[in-house]
Short mmCIF file of C-alpha atoms and ligand atoms in Angstrom, two decimals:
data_model
loop_
_atom_site.label_atom_id
_atom_site.label_comp_id
_atom_site.label_asym_id
_atom_site.label_seq_id
_atom_site.Cartn_x
_atom_site.Cartn_y
_atom_site.Cartn_z
CA UNK A 6 -17.97 -7.07 -2.46
CA UNK A 7 -19.70 -6.64 1.10
CA UNK A 8 -18.65 -8.12 4.06
CA UNK A 9 -21.88 -9.75 5.81
CA UNK A 10 -21.76 -11.37 9.32
CA UNK A 11 -23.92 -14.39 10.02
CA UNK A 12 -24.79 -15.90 13.54
CA UNK A 13 -26.51 -18.62 13.68
CA UNK A 14 -26.54 -22.48 14.25
CA UNK A 15 -24.22 -23.98 11.64
CA UNK A 16 -27.42 -25.92 10.06
CA UNK A 17 -28.91 -22.53 9.23
CA UNK A 18 -25.73 -20.96 7.65
CA UNK A 19 -26.48 -19.61 4.04
CA UNK A 20 -24.08 -19.07 0.95
CA UNK A 21 -23.63 -20.30 -2.51
CA UNK A 22 -19.91 -21.67 -1.67
CA UNK A 23 -17.92 -21.98 1.33
CA UNK A 24 -14.15 -21.55 1.48
CA UNK A 25 -12.07 -23.76 3.47
CA UNK A 26 -8.54 -24.11 4.15
CA UNK A 27 -6.32 -27.16 5.25
CA UNK A 28 -2.80 -27.83 6.12
CA UNK A 29 -0.68 -30.51 4.25
CA UNK A 30 -0.78 -34.57 5.48
CA UNK A 31 -3.81 -33.54 7.72
CA UNK A 32 -7.19 -35.15 6.80
CA UNK A 33 -9.73 -32.06 5.95
CA UNK A 34 -11.87 -33.40 8.79
CA UNK A 35 -8.91 -32.72 11.10
CA UNK A 36 -7.56 -29.48 9.65
CA UNK A 37 -11.33 -27.82 10.20
CA UNK A 38 -12.90 -28.37 13.19
CA UNK A 39 -16.63 -29.13 13.40
CA UNK A 40 -17.00 -29.93 9.72
CA UNK A 41 -19.26 -32.82 10.25
CA UNK A 42 -21.73 -30.52 12.24
CA UNK A 43 -21.29 -27.31 9.64
CA UNK A 44 -21.37 -28.79 6.28
CA UNK A 45 -22.16 -32.67 7.03
CA UNK A 46 -22.20 -33.82 3.20
CA UNK A 47 -18.43 -32.76 2.86
CA UNK A 48 -17.12 -35.47 5.49
CA UNK A 49 -18.52 -38.02 2.70
CA UNK A 50 -17.99 -36.48 -0.60
CA UNK A 51 -15.19 -38.35 -2.50
CA UNK A 52 -13.76 -34.60 -3.82
CA UNK A 53 -12.35 -34.39 -0.36
CA UNK A 54 -9.62 -36.95 -1.05
CA UNK A 55 -7.99 -34.60 -3.42
CA UNK A 56 -7.58 -31.79 -1.13
CA UNK A 57 -4.29 -32.86 0.17
CA UNK A 58 -3.27 -29.84 1.57
CA UNK A 59 -0.52 -28.52 -0.71
CA UNK A 60 -0.07 -24.77 -0.79
CA UNK A 61 -2.51 -23.28 -2.52
CA UNK A 62 -3.99 -26.24 -4.03
CA UNK A 63 -7.83 -25.82 -5.09
CA UNK A 64 -10.27 -28.36 -4.64
CA UNK A 65 -13.62 -27.64 -5.74
CA UNK A 66 -16.78 -30.08 -4.09
CA UNK A 67 -20.35 -30.10 -4.70
CA UNK A 68 -22.99 -30.81 -2.04
CA UNK A 69 -26.95 -31.22 -3.39
CA UNK A 70 -27.69 -27.67 -4.90
CA UNK A 71 -30.66 -27.65 -2.41
CA UNK A 72 -28.40 -27.90 0.84
CA UNK A 73 -27.67 -24.24 2.39
CA UNK A 74 -23.95 -24.64 1.41
CA UNK A 75 -24.12 -26.30 -1.60
CA UNK A 76 -20.18 -25.81 -2.98
CA UNK A 77 -16.81 -25.73 -0.88
CA UNK A 78 -13.84 -24.46 -2.73
CA UNK A 79 -10.83 -25.99 -0.18
CA UNK A 80 -7.11 -24.17 -0.49
CA UNK A 81 -4.01 -25.86 0.92
CA UNK A 82 -2.11 -23.89 3.30
CA UNK A 83 1.23 -26.32 3.15
CA UNK A 84 2.63 -27.96 6.41
CA UNK A 85 1.21 -26.73 9.68
CA UNK A 86 4.56 -25.80 11.15
CA UNK A 87 5.58 -23.68 8.03
CA UNK A 88 2.09 -21.07 8.41
CA UNK A 89 2.45 -17.43 8.28
CA UNK A 90 -0.03 -14.84 7.39
CA UNK A 91 1.34 -14.59 3.89
CA UNK A 92 0.30 -18.42 3.22
CA UNK A 93 -2.77 -17.25 4.52
CA UNK A 94 -3.29 -14.07 2.37
CA UNK A 95 -2.07 -16.16 -0.48
CA UNK A 96 -4.60 -19.07 0.07
CA UNK A 97 -7.26 -16.50 0.58
CA UNK A 98 -6.37 -14.62 -2.59
CA UNK A 99 -6.43 -18.31 -4.62
CA UNK A 100 -10.04 -18.81 -3.02
CA UNK A 101 -11.47 -15.46 -4.27
CA UNK A 102 -9.97 -16.11 -7.95
CA UNK A 103 -11.45 -19.43 -8.04
CA UNK A 104 -14.78 -17.67 -6.56
CA UNK A 105 -14.53 -15.31 -9.66
CA UNK A 106 -13.66 -18.09 -12.08
CA UNK A 107 -17.07 -20.05 -11.19
CA UNK A 108 -18.92 -16.90 -10.86
CA UNK A 109 -19.86 -17.83 -7.36
CA UNK A 110 -22.62 -15.52 -6.18
CA UNK A 111 -22.04 -15.56 -2.44
CA UNK A 112 -18.85 -16.92 -0.75
CA UNK A 113 -18.51 -17.43 3.18
CA UNK A 114 -15.67 -18.50 5.58
CA UNK A 115 -16.78 -20.23 8.53
CA UNK A 116 -14.82 -18.19 11.54
CA UNK A 117 -14.64 -21.62 13.79
CA UNK A 118 -12.55 -23.05 10.85
CA UNK A 119 -9.37 -21.20 11.41
CA UNK A 120 -9.73 -22.18 14.97
CA UNK A 121 -6.76 -24.50 15.02
CA UNK A 122 -4.20 -22.33 13.39
CA UNK A 123 -1.60 -21.10 15.87
CA UNK A 124 -2.23 -17.47 15.26
CA UNK A 125 -5.10 -14.91 16.80
CA UNK A 126 -8.40 -15.45 15.16
CA UNK A 127 -8.77 -11.59 14.76
CA UNK A 128 -5.39 -11.37 12.60
CA UNK A 129 -6.36 -14.15 10.17
CA UNK A 130 -10.16 -12.67 9.82
CA UNK A 131 -8.15 -9.07 8.99
CA UNK A 132 -5.59 -10.66 6.77
CA UNK A 133 -8.17 -12.94 5.02
CA UNK A 134 -10.75 -9.93 4.25
CA UNK A 135 -8.37 -7.65 3.13
CA UNK A 136 -6.87 -10.49 1.18
CA UNK A 137 -9.97 -11.39 -0.77
CA UNK A 138 -10.70 -7.73 -1.28
CA UNK A 139 -7.41 -6.72 -2.86
CA UNK A 140 -7.61 -10.00 -4.99
CA UNK A 141 -10.61 -9.25 -6.56
CA UNK A 142 -9.83 -5.43 -7.30
CA UNK A 143 -9.47 -4.69 -11.04
CA UNK A 144 -8.90 -1.40 -12.68
CA UNK A 145 -11.49 -1.34 -15.54
CA UNK A 146 -12.20 2.54 -15.94
CA UNK A 147 -10.75 2.89 -19.23
CA UNK A 148 -12.46 -0.17 -21.05
CA UNK A 149 -15.08 0.13 -22.79
CA UNK A 150 -15.02 -2.51 -25.18
CA UNK A 151 -15.09 -5.56 -22.62
CA UNK A 152 -18.18 -7.41 -22.71
CA UNK A 153 -18.82 -7.69 -18.80
CA UNK A 154 -16.49 -6.42 -15.92
CA UNK A 155 -14.74 -9.24 -14.20
CA UNK A 156 -16.85 -10.80 -11.82
CA UNK A 157 -16.76 -10.42 -8.47
CA UNK A 158 -19.44 -12.09 -5.50
CA UNK A 159 -21.98 -9.89 -4.23
CA UNK A 160 -20.81 -10.44 -0.57
CA UNK A 161 -18.44 -12.66 1.65
CA UNK A 162 -20.00 -13.83 4.75
CA UNK A 163 -18.18 -14.80 8.12
CA UNK A 164 -19.97 -17.18 9.89
CA UNK A 165 -20.13 -17.96 13.10
CA UNK A 166 -22.36 -20.39 15.62
CA UNK A 167 -21.79 -18.45 18.52
CA UNK A 168 -24.58 -17.12 20.40
CA UNK A 169 -22.94 -13.49 19.67
CA UNK A 170 -20.94 -12.98 16.49
CA UNK A 171 -18.09 -12.20 18.65
CA UNK A 172 -17.00 -8.39 18.75
CA UNK A 173 -13.42 -8.51 17.72
CA UNK A 174 -13.90 -10.73 14.94
CA UNK A 175 -16.62 -8.12 13.61
CA UNK A 176 -13.60 -5.39 14.46
CA UNK A 177 -11.13 -7.08 12.72
CA UNK A 178 -12.84 -7.99 9.54
CA UNK A 179 -13.56 -4.03 9.27
CA UNK A 180 -10.15 -3.39 9.76
CA UNK A 181 -9.40 -5.67 6.80
CA UNK A 182 -11.99 -3.74 4.90
CA UNK A 183 -10.59 -0.44 5.81
CA UNK A 184 -7.19 -1.38 4.79
CA UNK A 185 -8.17 -3.31 1.54
CA UNK A 186 -9.69 0.17 0.48
CA UNK A 187 -6.66 2.28 0.93
CA UNK A 188 -5.00 -0.32 -0.84
CA UNK A 189 -7.21 -0.48 -3.78
CA UNK A 190 -7.64 3.34 -3.76
CA UNK A 191 -3.94 3.45 -4.56
CA UNK A 192 -3.86 1.06 -7.34
CA UNK A 193 -6.46 3.18 -8.80
CA UNK A 194 -4.43 6.35 -8.50
CA UNK A 195 -1.40 4.54 -9.96
CA UNK A 196 -2.68 2.55 -12.56
CA UNK A 197 -4.30 5.56 -14.21
CA UNK A 198 -2.15 7.03 -17.00
CA UNK A 199 -0.68 10.46 -16.73
CA UNK A 200 -3.46 11.90 -18.80
CA UNK A 201 -6.01 11.00 -16.40
CA UNK A 202 -4.04 11.27 -13.04
CA UNK A 203 -2.38 15.16 -13.16
CA UNK A 204 -1.07 17.09 -10.31
CA UNK A 205 -4.47 19.21 -10.71
CA UNK A 206 -6.63 15.82 -10.52
CA UNK A 207 -4.74 14.49 -7.40
CA UNK A 208 -5.72 18.15 -5.65
CA UNK A 209 -9.27 17.27 -6.99
CA UNK A 210 -9.02 13.61 -5.23
CA UNK A 211 -7.50 15.52 -1.91
CA UNK A 212 -10.43 17.95 -1.82
CA UNK A 213 -12.73 15.09 -2.31
CA UNK A 214 -11.03 12.88 0.59
CA UNK A 215 -11.17 16.03 2.88
CA UNK A 216 -14.47 16.73 2.31
CA UNK A 217 -15.88 13.02 3.06
CA UNK A 218 -13.85 12.12 5.83
CA UNK A 219 -13.09 15.45 7.26
CA UNK A 220 -9.38 16.06 6.49
CA UNK A 221 -8.28 19.54 6.64
CA UNK A 222 -6.10 20.25 3.32
CA UNK A 223 -3.90 22.90 2.10
CA UNK A 224 -2.97 22.99 -1.47
CA UNK A 225 -0.55 25.15 -3.25
CA UNK A 226 -0.63 25.85 -6.79
CA UNK A 227 2.73 26.96 -9.03
CA UNK A 228 2.56 30.94 -7.81
CA UNK A 229 2.21 29.72 -4.13
CA UNK A 230 5.10 26.94 -4.24
CA UNK A 231 7.44 29.67 -5.84
CA UNK A 232 6.47 32.19 -3.75
CA UNK A 233 7.19 29.85 -1.01
CA UNK A 234 10.65 29.31 -2.16
CA UNK A 235 10.48 25.49 -3.37
CA UNK A 236 13.01 26.08 -5.82
CA UNK A 237 14.09 22.61 -5.97
CA UNK A 238 10.40 21.25 -6.66
CA UNK A 239 9.78 24.07 -9.12
CA UNK A 240 12.96 23.13 -10.97
CA UNK A 241 11.29 19.92 -11.62
CA UNK A 242 7.99 21.63 -12.50
CA UNK A 243 9.61 24.14 -14.89
CA UNK A 244 9.45 22.20 -17.94
CA UNK A 245 5.47 21.32 -18.00
CA UNK A 246 2.55 23.34 -18.72
CA UNK A 247 0.87 21.14 -16.63
CA UNK A 248 0.23 22.91 -12.92
CA UNK A 249 2.20 21.62 -10.02
CA UNK A 250 0.42 20.94 -6.64
CA UNK A 251 1.56 20.99 -3.29
CA UNK A 252 -1.04 19.21 -1.33
CA UNK A 253 -1.13 18.53 2.48
CA UNK A 254 -3.87 16.50 4.08
CA UNK A 255 -4.32 16.32 8.08
CA UNK A 256 -6.61 14.06 9.82
CA UNK A 257 -6.64 15.45 13.21
CA UNK A 258 -9.64 13.95 15.24
CA UNK A 259 -10.98 16.13 18.09
CA UNK A 260 -8.53 16.18 21.18
CA UNK A 261 -5.52 15.17 18.67
CA UNK A 262 -5.03 18.89 17.07
CA UNK A 263 -2.37 19.99 19.32
CA UNK A 264 -0.46 16.44 19.44
CA UNK A 265 3.22 15.93 17.27
CA UNK A 266 1.73 14.37 13.86
CA UNK A 267 3.12 11.60 12.29
CA UNK A 268 3.92 13.26 8.75
CA UNK A 269 4.12 11.46 5.71
CA UNK A 270 5.55 12.64 2.41
CA UNK A 271 5.14 11.03 -0.67
CA UNK A 272 6.73 11.72 -4.16
CA UNK A 273 4.26 12.51 -6.55
CA UNK A 274 5.88 12.85 -9.92
CA UNK A 275 2.69 11.79 -12.32
CA UNK A 276 4.86 11.15 -15.40
CA UNK A 277 8.75 10.94 -15.17
CA UNK A 278 10.20 11.35 -18.80
CA UNK A 279 13.58 12.28 -17.49
CA UNK A 280 13.27 15.84 -18.41
CA UNK A 281 16.13 17.15 -20.51
CA UNK A 282 17.88 14.24 -19.09
CA UNK A 283 15.53 12.00 -21.29
CA UNK A 284 14.77 8.43 -20.60
CA UNK A 285 14.99 5.85 -23.03
CA UNK A 286 11.28 5.29 -24.76
CA UNK A 287 11.35 1.41 -23.92
CA UNK A 288 9.62 1.03 -21.32
CA UNK A 289 8.86 4.68 -20.56
CA UNK A 290 4.78 4.30 -20.31
CA UNK A 291 5.69 2.44 -16.78
CA UNK A 292 6.85 5.98 -15.19
CA UNK A 293 3.22 6.72 -14.58
CA UNK A 294 3.63 4.92 -11.75
CA UNK A 295 5.93 7.40 -10.56
CA UNK A 296 3.49 9.03 -8.10
CA UNK A 297 3.55 5.88 -6.32
CA UNK A 298 4.54 7.39 -3.02
CA UNK A 299 2.10 10.24 -3.35
CA UNK A 300 -0.36 7.12 -4.28
CA UNK A 301 0.17 5.33 -0.95
CA UNK A 302 -0.22 8.72 0.96
CA UNK A 303 -3.50 9.10 -0.64
CA UNK A 304 -4.23 5.24 -0.12
CA UNK A 305 -3.51 5.61 3.87
CA UNK A 306 -5.70 8.92 3.90
CA UNK A 307 -9.06 6.97 2.36
CA UNK A 308 -7.99 3.94 4.70
CA UNK A 309 -8.03 6.21 7.85
CA UNK A 310 -11.42 7.80 6.49
CA UNK A 311 -13.00 4.17 7.12
CA UNK A 312 -11.24 3.74 10.28
CA UNK A 313 -11.70 4.59 13.89
CA UNK A 314 -7.97 5.79 14.61
CA UNK A 315 -7.48 8.65 16.84
CA UNK A 316 -4.11 10.04 16.32
CA UNK A 317 -2.94 12.90 14.21
CA UNK A 318 -1.39 12.50 10.87
CA UNK A 319 -0.18 14.56 8.08
CA UNK A 320 0.30 13.44 4.44
CA UNK A 321 2.47 15.69 2.16
CA UNK A 322 2.67 15.21 -1.13
CA UNK A 323 4.55 17.08 -4.03
CA UNK A 324 3.22 16.75 -7.07
CA UNK A 325 4.35 17.67 -10.53
CA UNK A 326 5.16 15.74 -13.99
CA UNK A 327 8.76 15.68 -15.29
CA UNK A 328 8.75 17.23 -18.87
CA UNK A 329 11.45 18.41 -21.28
CA UNK A 330 10.87 22.11 -23.25
CA UNK A 331 11.92 25.07 -23.52
CA UNK A 332 11.31 26.12 -20.03
CA UNK A 333 12.67 22.87 -18.39
CA UNK A 334 15.85 22.76 -15.89
CA UNK A 335 19.00 22.25 -17.76
CA UNK A 336 21.67 20.00 -16.18
CA UNK A 337 24.16 21.97 -14.77
CA UNK A 338 21.60 24.47 -13.54
CA UNK A 339 21.84 25.70 -10.02
CA UNK A 340 18.43 25.66 -7.66
CA UNK A 341 17.90 26.84 -4.06
CA UNK A 342 15.68 24.37 -1.85
CA UNK A 343 13.58 25.69 0.77
CA UNK A 344 15.69 25.59 3.34
CA UNK A 345 18.49 27.87 1.34
CA UNK A 346 20.94 24.74 0.35
CA UNK A 347 21.78 25.17 -2.90
CA UNK A 348 21.73 21.96 -5.54
CA UNK A 349 23.58 21.57 -8.93
CA UNK A 350 21.06 20.01 -11.05
CA UNK A 351 23.40 17.15 -13.03
CA UNK A 352 20.79 14.82 -13.97
CA UNK A 353 17.17 16.23 -14.49
CA UNK A 354 15.79 12.60 -14.39
CA UNK A 355 16.86 12.39 -10.57
CA UNK A 356 14.21 15.00 -9.80
CA UNK A 357 11.89 12.95 -7.11
CA UNK A 358 15.05 13.73 -4.67
CA UNK A 359 14.50 17.39 -5.86
CA UNK A 360 10.81 17.63 -4.94
CA UNK A 361 11.30 15.56 -1.85
CA UNK A 362 13.13 17.91 -0.23
CA UNK A 363 11.13 20.90 -0.33
CA UNK A 364 8.57 18.69 0.94
CA UNK A 365 10.91 17.93 3.92
CA UNK A 366 11.80 20.97 4.87
CA UNK A 367 8.28 22.01 4.97
CA UNK A 368 7.20 19.19 6.99
CA UNK A 369 10.02 20.09 9.42
CA UNK A 370 9.30 23.83 9.36
CA UNK A 371 5.36 23.76 9.51
CA UNK A 372 5.17 20.65 11.98
CA UNK A 373 6.98 18.93 14.84
CA UNK A 374 6.85 15.53 13.50
CA UNK A 375 6.74 12.76 15.81
CA UNK A 376 7.93 10.56 13.08
CA UNK A 377 8.45 11.82 9.50
CA UNK A 378 8.32 9.01 6.94
CA UNK A 379 8.77 9.56 3.02
CA UNK A 380 8.11 7.22 0.38
CA UNK A 381 9.18 7.39 -2.76
CA UNK A 382 9.39 5.58 -6.27
CA UNK A 383 13.14 7.30 -6.24
CA UNK A 384 15.91 4.70 -7.93
CA UNK A 385 16.12 2.31 -10.58
CA UNK A 386 19.41 1.31 -8.40
CA UNK A 387 17.23 0.14 -5.47
CA UNK A 388 15.29 -1.89 -7.98
CA UNK A 389 18.37 -3.62 -9.11
CA UNK A 390 19.64 -4.10 -5.26
CA UNK A 391 16.34 -5.77 -4.05
CA UNK A 392 14.11 -6.53 -7.17
CA UNK A 393 10.22 -6.35 -6.73
CA UNK A 394 9.80 -8.38 -3.61
CA UNK A 395 11.23 -5.67 -1.25
CA UNK A 396 11.53 -1.90 -0.55
CA UNK A 397 14.70 -0.37 1.00
CA UNK A 398 14.35 1.35 4.49
CA UNK A 399 17.19 3.96 5.17
CA UNK A 400 16.74 5.25 8.67
CA UNK A 401 19.22 7.21 11.22
CA UNK A 402 16.71 5.87 13.64
CA UNK A 403 16.98 1.81 14.50
CA UNK A 404 13.96 1.87 16.42
CA UNK A 405 12.04 3.44 13.80
CA UNK A 406 13.71 1.42 11.16
CA UNK A 407 12.69 -2.01 12.84
CA UNK A 408 8.99 -0.58 13.42
CA UNK A 409 8.65 -0.17 9.91
CA UNK A 410 10.34 -3.64 8.83
CA UNK A 411 8.29 -5.75 11.40
CA UNK A 412 4.85 -4.01 10.72
CA UNK A 413 5.54 -4.43 6.92
CA UNK A 414 6.24 -8.31 7.59
CA UNK A 415 3.08 -8.68 9.14
CA UNK A 416 0.62 -6.86 6.55
CA UNK A 417 2.48 -7.92 3.73
CA UNK A 418 4.89 -5.30 2.64
CA UNK A 419 8.74 -6.13 2.59
CA UNK A 420 11.49 -3.85 3.83
CA UNK A 421 15.16 -4.56 4.01
CA UNK A 422 17.19 -2.05 5.76
CA UNK A 423 19.97 0.03 3.61
CA UNK A 424 23.46 2.52 4.99
CA UNK A 425 22.92 5.88 5.32
CA UNK A 426 27.26 6.39 5.82
CA UNK A 427 28.28 9.66 5.38
CA UNK A 428 31.34 8.41 3.54
CA UNK A 429 28.73 7.84 0.50
CA UNK A 430 28.64 11.79 0.48
CA UNK A 431 31.64 11.87 -1.18
CA UNK A 432 30.27 11.79 -5.00
CA UNK A 433 27.29 14.11 -4.14
CA UNK A 434 30.28 17.14 -3.58
CA UNK A 435 29.30 19.88 -6.34
CA UNK A 436 32.01 22.42 -7.62
CA UNK A 437 29.46 25.21 -7.59
CA UNK A 438 26.76 24.58 -5.31
CA UNK A 439 26.17 22.98 -1.72
CA UNK A 440 25.72 19.36 -3.53
CA UNK A 441 24.96 17.84 -6.82
CA UNK A 442 21.14 15.82 -7.26
CA UNK A 443 23.39 12.55 -8.40
CA UNK A 444 26.53 10.75 -7.05
CA UNK A 445 28.36 8.04 -8.62
CA UNK A 446 26.21 5.00 -10.35
CA UNK A 447 27.04 2.32 -7.50
CA UNK A 448 25.26 2.45 -4.64
CA UNK A 449 22.70 5.00 -6.51
CA UNK A 450 20.00 4.24 -4.06
CA UNK A 451 22.44 5.11 -1.26
CA UNK A 452 22.95 8.41 -2.64
CA UNK A 453 19.92 9.48 -3.19
CA UNK A 454 18.74 8.57 0.20
CA UNK A 455 21.89 10.70 1.77
CA UNK A 456 20.84 13.62 -0.38
CA UNK A 457 17.24 13.28 1.25
CA UNK A 458 19.42 13.25 4.87
CA UNK A 459 21.01 16.64 4.08
CA UNK A 460 17.96 18.27 4.78
CA UNK A 461 16.49 16.60 7.66
CA UNK A 462 17.39 17.63 11.19
CA UNK A 463 19.46 15.78 13.36
CA UNK A 464 16.67 15.26 16.43
CA UNK A 465 13.99 14.39 13.68
CA UNK A 466 12.79 10.80 13.81
CA UNK A 467 13.38 10.01 9.88
CA UNK A 468 12.69 7.21 7.68
CA UNK A 469 13.08 7.03 3.92
CA UNK A 470 11.40 4.09 1.66
CA UNK A 471 12.39 3.71 -1.49
CA UNK A 472 9.03 1.62 -3.15
CA UNK A 473 10.12 1.87 -6.82
CA UNK A 474 10.58 -2.13 -6.87
CA UNK A 475 7.35 -3.13 -5.49
CA UNK A 476 4.89 -0.36 -5.90
CA UNK A 477 4.51 -1.14 -9.46
CA UNK A 478 4.75 -4.56 -11.73
CA UNK A 479 5.49 -4.58 -15.52
CA UNK A 480 2.56 -7.62 -14.99
CA UNK A 481 -0.45 -6.95 -12.65
CA UNK A 482 0.59 -3.43 -12.22
CA UNK A 483 0.24 -1.26 -9.19
CA UNK A 484 0.31 -2.97 -5.75
CA UNK A 485 -0.44 -0.64 -3.15
CA UNK A 486 2.75 -1.31 -1.31
CA UNK A 487 3.18 0.87 1.61
CA UNK A 488 -0.58 1.49 2.17
CA UNK A 489 -0.97 -1.09 4.81
CA UNK A 490 2.37 -0.23 6.41
CA UNK A 491 1.42 3.38 7.27
CA UNK A 492 -1.71 2.33 8.55
CA UNK A 493 -0.37 -0.04 11.33
CA UNK A 494 2.25 2.25 11.77
CA UNK A 495 -0.48 4.96 12.57
CA UNK A 496 -2.75 2.60 14.23
CA UNK A 497 0.20 1.19 16.79
CA UNK A 498 1.89 4.59 16.97
CA UNK A 499 5.67 4.92 16.60
N1 BES B 521 11.23 7.41 -11.32
C1 BES B 521 12.90 7.09 -11.44
C2 BES B 521 13.04 5.93 -10.37
C3 BES B 521 12.15 4.48 -10.76
C4 BES B 521 13.11 3.42 -11.71
C5 BES B 521 11.17 4.52 -10.31
C6 BES B 521 12.39 2.33 -11.84
C7 BES B 521 10.46 2.90 -10.85
C8 BES B 521 11.06 2.08 -11.40
C9 BES B 521 13.68 8.44 -11.15
O1 BES B 521 13.44 9.31 -10.84
C10 BES B 521 14.93 8.08 -11.58
O2 BES B 521 14.89 8.36 -12.88
N2 BES B 521 16.13 7.72 -11.15
C11 BES B 521 17.07 7.75 -11.45
C12 BES B 521 18.27 8.44 -11.12
C13 BES B 521 19.50 8.48 -11.77
C14 BES B 521 19.48 9.62 -12.67
C15 BES B 521 20.70 9.25 -10.56
C16 BES B 521 17.70 6.12 -11.87
O3 BES B 521 17.57 5.27 -11.04
O4 BES B 521 18.08 6.13 -13.23
ZN1 ZN B 522 13.31 10.47 -12.82
ZN1 ZN B 523 11.15 9.66 -10.89
#
């Protein structure tokens, strides 16, 4: 769906359907200023009585078909005093899906109608645009018998009666569009099954992104990964014939090439069977989502390519599947990681941490990160702790942790802080190596985080985001969780 900007006196606005939002216990005419000038018919249509403003209540009202804005979809925002950006995102999603259901050809939001909402108009526009585009995106690349693809309006217009369409709102809408492009890119990667998205295909995608947006890329294959000394990463790839790929993307606009970069590392397990420590078959198909961290890093780069952000950013994604076979790592094997530490692989299903530690070491060897942030669908224990509503954030840097949590809240990615106390290391101690790859079951998400911490230098600002819960829903599939947080962190700097 394209975006259009219409700047004209209200009487000349054109769209098939206008989207309006109103608060509870306020007359629509009160919630939406200048309604009598913009859409005069709506002030007298009886249907408006039904729009009570209850959260996500939808009312459709019709004017005469010959009128330039002949139909309105009004969505409730609930009580004015409890308004949040999430309320707006949900309401816009509801409106967008109603447009789909009614097969609306073109829709529009008069920007003046948000004037009474107590939040910057630019923020509201950015969120509204992002939410509509995310809501309408579907993954149907593999459906061949579907009669017609899910309907999407041709364009969404933003209408303004000001003399010039306000620059800051135009820029805000484009920011929302770039963010949605990133989120939807990630969703497509994560929704795609493991026979479609292999490590080699991810490497091709990185090439494509690099060529399109001028990102530097470094891609290591099996031989190079082995030669580099990434024994922990290799131990996961050992069971698979599919070639692992260690992918590095770099966004360094002119003048930023020598800056300390923000480095993101994403777990890219394209399928997690558990390896020799095989997972039960029920629900195993969902483990195609185990590259959700890498997917978010790729989505960030898609968003960066559509933005104008002058900051150096590195994205590192170790990609492999985790398979059982005669060449697979046995439980009990000891492997040597890139930084020389030895790991006793007690459970081959705790593979994410093995590939991540070599990527974290690489990040610190090759760059001087201003911040080092990794994302991973790392533990089932985290899903038990927080469910699907939030990711856990683990960090030794309270400021970084707060930046991530606050930024996430703003854009709709929720994070909750979890501890990294060294006392949890007790059960990670090994009799034969420097550490085991799993600790006791209780506190499993913390053990995984503490394992990663062993590979991060003390002076590095590091955070680990366990996104196993919110990255993928059994109903609804991939969410693109994390992309918007990363994008905003890059925009603001850390
Ligand atoms: N990929 C899984 C974690 C996961 C679980 C992601 C649910 C998304 C949804 C991870 O590699 C894993 O298998 N972790 C094990 C660790 C255990 C063996 C210590 C787990 O959580 O059970
Ligand atoms: Zn696993
Ligand atoms: Zn995994």
